[in-house]
Tab-separated table of C-alpha atoms in Angstrom:
chain	number	residue	atom	x	y	z
A	18	MET	CA	159.590	85.015	56.870
A	19	ASN	CA	159.432	81.388	58.029
A	20	ILE	CA	162.292	80.300	60.299
A	21	LEU	CA	163.069	76.657	61.022
A	22	VAL	CA	164.517	76.371	64.526
A	23	THR	CA	166.346	73.065	64.920
A	24	GLY	CA	166.693	72.165	68.595
A	25	GLY	CA	164.037	74.759	69.299
A	26	ALA	CA	162.836	73.049	72.472
A	27	GLY	CA	166.264	73.324	74.104
A	28	TYR	CA	167.562	75.973	76.479
A	29	ILE	CA	168.764	78.602	74.020
A	30	GLY	CA	166.345	77.557	71.294
A	31	SER	CA	163.211	78.015	73.400
A	32	HIS	CA	164.234	81.507	74.513
A	33	THR	CA	165.042	82.449	70.925
A	34	CYS	CA	161.614	81.248	69.787
A	35	ILE	CA	159.990	83.863	72.036
A	36	LEU	CA	161.976	86.751	70.582
A	37	LEU	CA	161.563	85.554	66.972
A	38	ILE	CA	157.782	85.531	67.373
A	39	GLU	CA	157.806	88.882	69.158
A	40	ALA	CA	159.844	90.252	66.225
A	41	GLY	CA	157.145	89.123	63.778
A	42	TYR	CA	158.724	85.958	62.388
A	43	SER	CA	156.846	82.704	61.823
A	44	ILE	CA	158.680	79.694	63.226
A	45	VAL	CA	158.679	75.919	62.990
A	46	VAL	CA	160.439	73.925	65.732
A	47	PHE	CA	162.295	70.721	64.836
A	48	ASP	CA	163.562	68.641	67.757
A	49	ASN	CA	164.079	64.996	68.706
A	50	PHE	CA	163.641	65.793	72.434
A	51	SER	CA	166.698	63.738	73.388
A	52	ASN	CA	167.878	66.486	75.733
A	53	SER	CA	164.813	68.734	75.875
A	54	SER	CA	161.108	68.662	76.646
A	55	ILE	CA	157.961	69.464	74.663
A	56	GLU	CA	156.859	71.218	77.867
A	57	SER	CA	159.242	74.086	77.067
A	58	ILE	CA	157.396	74.764	73.807
A	59	LYS	CA	154.014	74.544	75.540
A	60	ARG	CA	155.207	77.214	77.951
A	61	VAL	CA	156.579	79.370	75.129
A	62	GLU	CA	153.153	79.139	73.464
A	63	LYS	CA	151.560	80.546	76.626
A	64	ILE	CA	154.120	83.358	76.778
A	65	VAL	CA	153.570	84.435	73.145
A	66	ASN	CA	149.860	83.517	73.175
A	67	GLN	CA	149.949	81.500	69.970
A	68	SER	CA	150.508	77.936	68.861
A	69	ILE	CA	153.875	76.886	67.437
A	70	PRO	CA	154.246	74.164	64.790
A	71	VAL	CA	156.500	71.392	66.125
A	72	VAL	CA	157.932	68.537	64.087
A	73	GLU	CA	159.565	65.725	66.023
A	74	GLY	CA	162.561	64.458	64.106
A	75	ASP	CA	166.299	63.854	64.033
A	76	ILE	CA	168.793	65.902	62.017
A	77	ARG	CA	170.569	62.651	61.170
A	78	SER	CA	167.458	61.598	59.221
A	79	THR	CA	167.108	63.134	55.764
A	80	LYS	CA	163.564	61.763	55.706
A	81	ASP	CA	162.652	63.662	58.888
A	82	LEU	CA	164.163	66.892	57.548
A	83	GLU	CA	162.437	66.581	54.173
A	84	LYS	CA	159.115	66.155	55.974
A	85	VAL	CA	159.530	69.671	57.423
A	86	PHE	CA	160.558	71.261	54.141
A	87	ASN	CA	157.721	69.520	52.296
A	88	GLU	CA	155.159	70.714	54.813
A	89	TYR	CA	156.417	74.282	55.323
A	90	LYS	CA	158.014	76.935	53.146
A	91	ILE	CA	161.233	77.581	55.066
A	92	ASP	CA	163.139	80.811	54.348
A	93	ALA	CA	165.990	80.463	56.844
A	94	VAL	CA	167.270	78.090	59.508
A	95	ILE	CA	168.632	78.723	62.986
A	96	HIS	CA	170.575	75.570	63.764
A	97	PHE	CA	170.768	74.814	67.503
A	98	ALA	CA	170.309	71.034	67.341
A	99	GLY	CA	173.362	69.236	68.661
A	100	LEU	CA	174.846	67.317	71.549
A	101	LYS	CA	176.765	69.578	73.928
A	102	ALA	CA	178.099	67.693	76.978
A	103	VAL	CA	181.868	68.162	76.948
A	104	GLY	CA	182.606	65.199	79.214
A	105	GLU	CA	180.344	62.844	77.302
A	106	SER	CA	181.957	63.910	74.037
A	107	VAL	CA	185.327	62.703	75.359
A	108	ASP	CA	183.802	59.325	76.260
A	109	LYS	CA	181.680	58.995	73.104
A	110	PRO	CA	183.361	60.981	70.306
A	111	LEU	CA	181.717	59.066	67.450
A	112	LYS	CA	178.280	59.862	68.859
A	113	TYR	CA	179.156	63.574	68.782
A	114	TYR	CA	180.620	63.578	65.286
A	115	ASP	CA	177.670	61.543	63.991
A	116	ASN	CA	175.024	63.773	65.526
A	117	ASN	CA	176.614	67.194	65.206
A	118	VAL	CA	178.630	66.905	61.997
A	119	THR	CA	176.632	64.360	59.995
A	120	GLY	CA	173.400	65.993	61.132
A	121	THR	CA	174.543	69.389	59.868
A	122	ILE	CA	175.622	67.933	56.520
A	123	ASN	CA	172.169	66.364	56.133
A	124	LEU	CA	170.521	69.653	57.048
A	125	CYS	CA	172.542	71.614	54.462
A	126	GLU	CA	171.820	69.054	51.755
A	127	VAL	CA	168.080	69.229	52.399
A	128	MET	CA	168.164	73.032	52.619
A	129	SER	CA	169.919	73.195	49.246
A	130	LYS	CA	167.441	70.768	47.685
A	131	TYR	CA	164.541	72.993	48.740
A	132	GLY	CA	166.215	76.287	47.789
A	133	CYS	CA	166.718	77.492	51.370
A	134	LYS	CA	170.262	78.855	51.671
A	135	SER	CA	170.239	81.032	54.792
A	136	ILE	CA	171.530	79.572	58.054
A	137	VAL	CA	172.532	80.921	61.466
A	138	PHE	CA	174.707	78.328	63.194
A	139	SER	CA	175.013	77.864	66.945
A	140	SER	CA	178.792	77.648	67.374
A	141	SER	CA	180.934	78.056	70.474
A	142	ALA	CA	183.910	79.874	71.942
A	143	THR	CA	185.426	76.413	72.452
A	144	VAL	CA	186.713	76.669	68.851
A	145	TYR	CA	189.373	79.088	70.162
A	146	GLY	CA	190.909	76.378	72.376
A	147	ASN	CA	193.138	77.905	75.051
A	148	PRO	CA	193.552	81.503	73.850
A	149	ALA	CA	196.956	83.155	74.090
A	150	SER	CA	195.329	86.298	75.505
A	151	ASN	CA	191.989	87.886	76.402
A	152	PRO	CA	189.610	89.362	75.369
A	153	ILE	CA	189.062	87.096	72.371
A	154	THR	CA	188.317	88.615	68.968
A	155	GLU	CA	186.986	86.811	65.905
A	156	TYR	CA	190.470	87.015	64.373
A	157	PHE	CA	192.042	84.725	66.965
A	158	PRO	CA	193.218	81.364	65.592
A	159	VAL	CA	190.738	78.509	65.841
A	160	GLY	CA	190.974	74.736	65.679
A	161	GLN	CA	194.242	74.399	67.576
A	162	GLY	CA	194.247	73.315	71.185
A	163	ILE	CA	190.568	72.367	71.284
A	164	THR	CA	190.349	70.048	74.259
A	165	ASN	CA	187.305	67.884	73.443
A	166	PRO	CA	185.284	66.370	70.570
A	167	TYR	CA	182.329	68.655	71.297
A	168	GLY	CA	184.443	71.728	70.528
A	169	ARG	CA	186.060	70.030	67.536
A	170	SER	CA	182.636	69.180	66.127
A	171	LYS	CA	181.734	72.885	66.228
A	172	TYR	CA	184.997	73.777	64.497
A	173	ILE	CA	184.484	71.115	61.807
A	174	ILE	CA	180.944	72.358	61.141
A	175	GLU	CA	182.215	75.935	60.776
A	176	GLU	CA	184.746	74.725	58.195
A	177	ILE	CA	182.080	72.736	56.335
A	178	LEU	CA	179.829	75.800	56.169
A	179	ARG	CA	182.711	77.905	54.835
A	180	ASP	CA	183.292	75.315	52.112
A	181	VAL	CA	179.577	75.318	51.278
A	182	PHE	CA	179.781	79.083	50.752
A	183	ILE	CA	182.914	78.766	48.582
A	184	SER	CA	181.067	76.271	46.390
A	185	ASP	CA	177.955	78.462	46.131
A	186	ASN	CA	178.139	82.063	47.325
A	187	SER	CA	174.392	82.510	47.149
A	188	TRP	CA	174.360	80.975	50.637
A	189	LYS	CA	173.944	83.351	53.580
A	190	ILE	CA	175.808	81.989	56.602
A	191	VAL	CA	176.272	83.419	60.105
A	192	LEU	CA	178.417	81.598	62.667
A	193	LEU	CA	177.624	82.756	66.203
A	194	ARG	CA	180.290	81.833	68.731
A	195	TYR	CA	178.701	81.751	72.178
A	196	PHE	CA	180.482	82.264	75.416
A	197	ASN	CA	178.648	81.009	78.550
A	198	PRO	CA	174.836	81.281	78.484
A	199	VAL	CA	173.095	81.627	81.848
A	200	GLY	CA	169.830	83.053	83.172
A	201	ALA	CA	166.242	82.392	82.157
A	202	TYR	CA	163.133	84.121	80.849
A	203	LYS	CA	162.194	86.870	83.306
A	204	SER	CA	158.961	85.205	84.523
A	205	GLY	CA	160.770	81.998	85.471
A	206	THR	CA	158.460	80.049	83.150
A	207	ILE	CA	161.251	78.571	81.032
A	208	GLY	CA	164.930	78.058	81.728
A	209	GLU	CA	167.834	75.642	81.625
A	210	ASP	CA	166.811	72.076	82.447
A	211	PRO	CA	169.716	69.622	82.091
A	212	SER	CA	168.334	66.114	81.615
A	213	ASP	CA	171.342	64.557	83.341
A	214	ILE	CA	174.490	65.924	84.975
A	215	PRO	CA	174.769	69.629	84.062
A	216	ASN	CA	177.456	70.681	81.585
A	217	ASN	CA	178.188	74.104	83.015
A	218	LEU	CA	178.469	76.058	86.227
A	219	MET	CA	175.148	77.837	86.723
A	220	PRO	CA	172.892	74.758	87.033
A	221	PHE	CA	175.293	73.335	89.615
A	222	ILE	CA	175.099	76.573	91.614
A	223	SER	CA	171.315	76.874	91.357
A	224	GLN	CA	170.740	73.194	92.168
A	225	THR	CA	172.939	73.612	95.261
A	226	ALA	CA	170.957	76.701	96.286
A	227	VAL	CA	167.635	74.875	95.942
A	228	GLY	CA	168.920	71.920	97.983
A	229	LYS	CA	169.218	69.338	95.206
A	230	ARG	CA	172.995	69.190	95.739
A	231	GLU	CA	174.816	69.195	99.051
A	232	TYR	CA	177.628	71.442	97.826
A	233	LEU	CA	179.269	72.855	94.726
A	234	ASN	CA	182.582	71.485	93.485
A	235	VAL	CA	184.962	74.289	92.461
A	236	PHE	CA	187.478	72.687	90.130
A	237	GLY	CA	190.796	74.365	90.851
A	238	ASP	CA	191.714	77.428	92.902
A	239	ASP	CA	195.284	77.807	91.651
A	240	TYR	CA	194.746	79.341	88.225
A	241	ASP	CA	196.474	82.597	87.296
A	242	THR	CA	193.324	84.620	87.953
A	243	PRO	CA	192.429	87.175	90.655
A	244	ASP	CA	190.996	84.587	93.065
A	245	GLY	CA	192.541	81.433	91.578
A	246	THR	CA	189.307	80.088	90.085
A	247	GLY	CA	188.460	79.934	86.377
A	248	VAL	CA	187.172	83.098	84.707
A	249	ARG	CA	184.486	83.009	82.003
A	250	ASP	CA	182.272	85.391	80.051
A	251	TYR	CA	178.705	84.709	81.220
A	252	ILE	CA	175.936	86.031	78.982
A	253	HIS	CA	172.213	86.170	79.720
A	254	VAL	CA	170.308	83.720	77.528
A	255	MET	CA	167.867	86.469	76.486
A	256	ASP	CA	170.750	88.617	75.246
A	257	LEU	CA	172.008	85.571	73.356
A	258	ALA	CA	168.546	84.968	71.899
A	259	ASP	CA	168.404	88.602	70.810
A	260	GLY	CA	171.686	88.088	68.939
A	261	HIS	CA	170.019	85.396	66.823
A	262	VAL	CA	167.100	87.648	65.955
A	263	LYS	CA	169.539	90.390	64.927
A	264	ALA	CA	171.425	87.872	62.776
A	265	ILE	CA	168.199	86.826	61.011
A	266	ASP	CA	167.220	90.491	60.578
A	267	LYS	CA	170.442	91.194	58.701
A	268	ILE	CA	171.346	87.870	57.120
A	269	LYS	CA	170.229	88.768	53.591
A	270	SER	CA	172.600	91.766	53.531
A	271	PHE	CA	175.752	89.717	54.136
A	272	ASP	CA	177.943	88.772	51.165
A	273	LYS	CA	180.407	86.585	53.093
A	274	VAL	CA	180.391	84.055	55.908
A	275	MET	CA	179.960	86.116	59.072
A	276	THR	CA	181.714	84.918	62.231
A	277	ILE	CA	180.562	86.775	65.332
A	278	ASN	CA	181.296	86.453	69.069
A	279	LEU	CA	178.311	86.760	71.389
A	280	GLY	CA	179.565	87.654	74.846
A	281	THR	CA	179.569	90.553	77.290
A	282	GLY	CA	183.284	91.354	77.316
A	283	ASN	CA	183.373	90.791	81.084
A	284	GLY	CA	185.060	87.897	82.834
A	285	TYR	CA	183.676	86.538	86.109
A	286	SER	CA	185.332	83.873	88.260
A	287	VAL	CA	183.581	80.859	89.738
A	288	LEU	CA	183.628	82.509	93.162
A	289	ASP	CA	182.261	85.751	91.669
A	290	MET	CA	179.325	83.712	90.395
A	291	VAL	CA	178.816	82.030	93.761
A	292	LYS	CA	178.732	85.391	95.587
A	293	ALA	CA	176.362	86.929	93.032
A	294	PHE	CA	174.016	83.943	93.268
A	295	GLU	CA	174.034	84.061	97.061
A	296	LYS	CA	172.998	87.707	96.823
A	297	ALA	CA	170.216	86.941	94.307
A	298	SER	CA	168.832	83.912	96.135
A	299	GLY	CA	169.445	84.796	99.747
A	300	LYS	CA	170.880	81.287	100.115
A	301	LYS	CA	174.332	80.196	101.228
A	302	ILE	CA	176.099	78.171	98.524
A	303	PRO	CA	178.417	75.662	100.229
A	304	TYR	CA	181.362	74.694	98.056
A	305	LYS	CA	184.492	72.555	98.157
A	306	ILE	CA	187.707	73.049	96.236
A	307	ALA	CA	188.364	70.066	93.939
A	308	PRO	CA	191.266	69.283	91.608
A	309	ARG	CA	191.375	70.962	88.220
A	310	ARG	CA	189.586	69.143	85.425
A	311	ASP	CA	191.482	68.082	82.327
A	312	GLY	CA	190.889	70.500	79.481
A	313	ASP	CA	189.756	73.444	81.593
A	314	ILE	CA	191.481	76.746	80.894
A	315	ALA	CA	192.150	79.646	83.237
A	316	MET	CA	190.406	82.484	81.476
A	317	CYS	CA	188.126	83.046	78.490
A	318	TYR	CA	186.104	86.152	77.690
A	319	ALA	CA	184.999	87.937	74.543
A	320	ASN	CA	185.658	91.135	72.752
A	321	PRO	CA	182.066	91.705	71.546
A	322	SER	CA	182.713	94.891	69.542
A	323	TYR	CA	182.290	93.212	66.137
A	324	ALA	CA	178.744	92.138	67.053
A	325	LYS	CA	177.940	95.764	67.814
A	326	GLU	CA	179.417	96.841	64.487
A	327	VAL	CA	177.719	94.318	62.179
A	328	LEU	CA	174.543	93.346	64.085
A	329	ASP	CA	173.997	96.481	66.182
A	330	TRP	CA	173.856	94.040	69.095
A	331	SER	CA	175.301	94.177	72.574
A	332	ALA	CA	174.483	92.440	75.834
A	333	THR	CA	172.358	94.596	78.135
A	334	ARG	CA	171.757	92.328	81.166
A	335	GLY	CA	174.287	92.259	83.994
A	336	LEU	CA	175.411	89.617	86.444
A	337	ASP	CA	172.747	90.418	89.059
A	338	GLU	CA	169.955	89.955	86.514
A	339	MET	CA	171.514	86.702	85.254
A	340	CYS	CA	171.527	85.277	88.778
A	341	GLU	CA	168.092	86.631	89.764
A	342	ASP	CA	166.471	85.127	86.659
A	343	SER	CA	168.297	81.806	87.119
A	344	TRP	CA	167.099	81.650	90.719
A	345	ARG	CA	163.514	82.528	89.786
A	346	TRP	CA	163.451	79.649	87.269
A	347	GLN	CA	165.147	77.163	89.601
A	348	SER	CA	163.125	78.025	92.709
A	349	GLN	CA	159.809	77.876	90.803
A	350	ASN	CA	160.815	74.706	88.947
A	351	PRO	CA	163.135	72.717	91.247
A	352	ASN	CA	162.748	69.657	89.012
A	353	GLY	CA	162.738	71.584	85.743
A	354	TYR	CA	160.040	70.647	83.260
A	355	ARG	CA	159.440	67.341	85.020
A	356	GLY	CA	157.203	68.940	87.620
């Protein structure tokens, strides 16, 4: 089975490529490298000991997409490609809707043209907005209270894919709603390498530990949480990658659009993460309390039981392993893939 991995050179995509190949799938990576590096794929090739076909292209270009489908027989797509910086999406909403939404429409049109109608979509827990309670199940309302264009773009794409299925139920569609990916491949060879200002907590912590940042800003310590800082469901990127392989394994058996949370079911605060990273790295993480950021919510963590039921998947790596693997990557690659 040939899997097209859009955004396959990115953080989650590159880790998923390893597990797809280890599971016996053939893959083709499609990426424009706007927020990733070809170096990640070179390192994946060394890990799996085989070459990986890579096509450089943009999902907004039908011509680029058709080049892949003309050159390779694609059986299914895992669609990671997309812009993901929450703050930037507020400043540049049209850029996000153009890339994420228009790009996905182009991808589906080309897939349909070439008779490929199986897609696993990289969605996000941001579609739940500010949930009324926790843990979050797949039956919670979505689309209301989303605080940024990035999250809205994910919600719009989910709705588009549902409409595609209604129009043609021969499509096989899995929507995977991620919580907060952290960690890295166990060897420290590949990991998260933000090209600019990081979008999430762990790179800020690890960059502070390695001395690239003077201190960590903790945005708000007056939330209604045990220690006043925001609580999130952090999931190891390898567990997340495994969820995609399980989705591809089972995709042909689904007769409806499947919406599945990928999380651990555990909520950790910002200060929990700081303490765990200090333990893993042996480094003191200096931090300062800063004002809350607009759009941040107090608490968000998953009920992952549906993933266990339909994918036979559950997260197996705990907080210590997440932090140890993040530190191994960061300490071995203080400047990421740039040397």
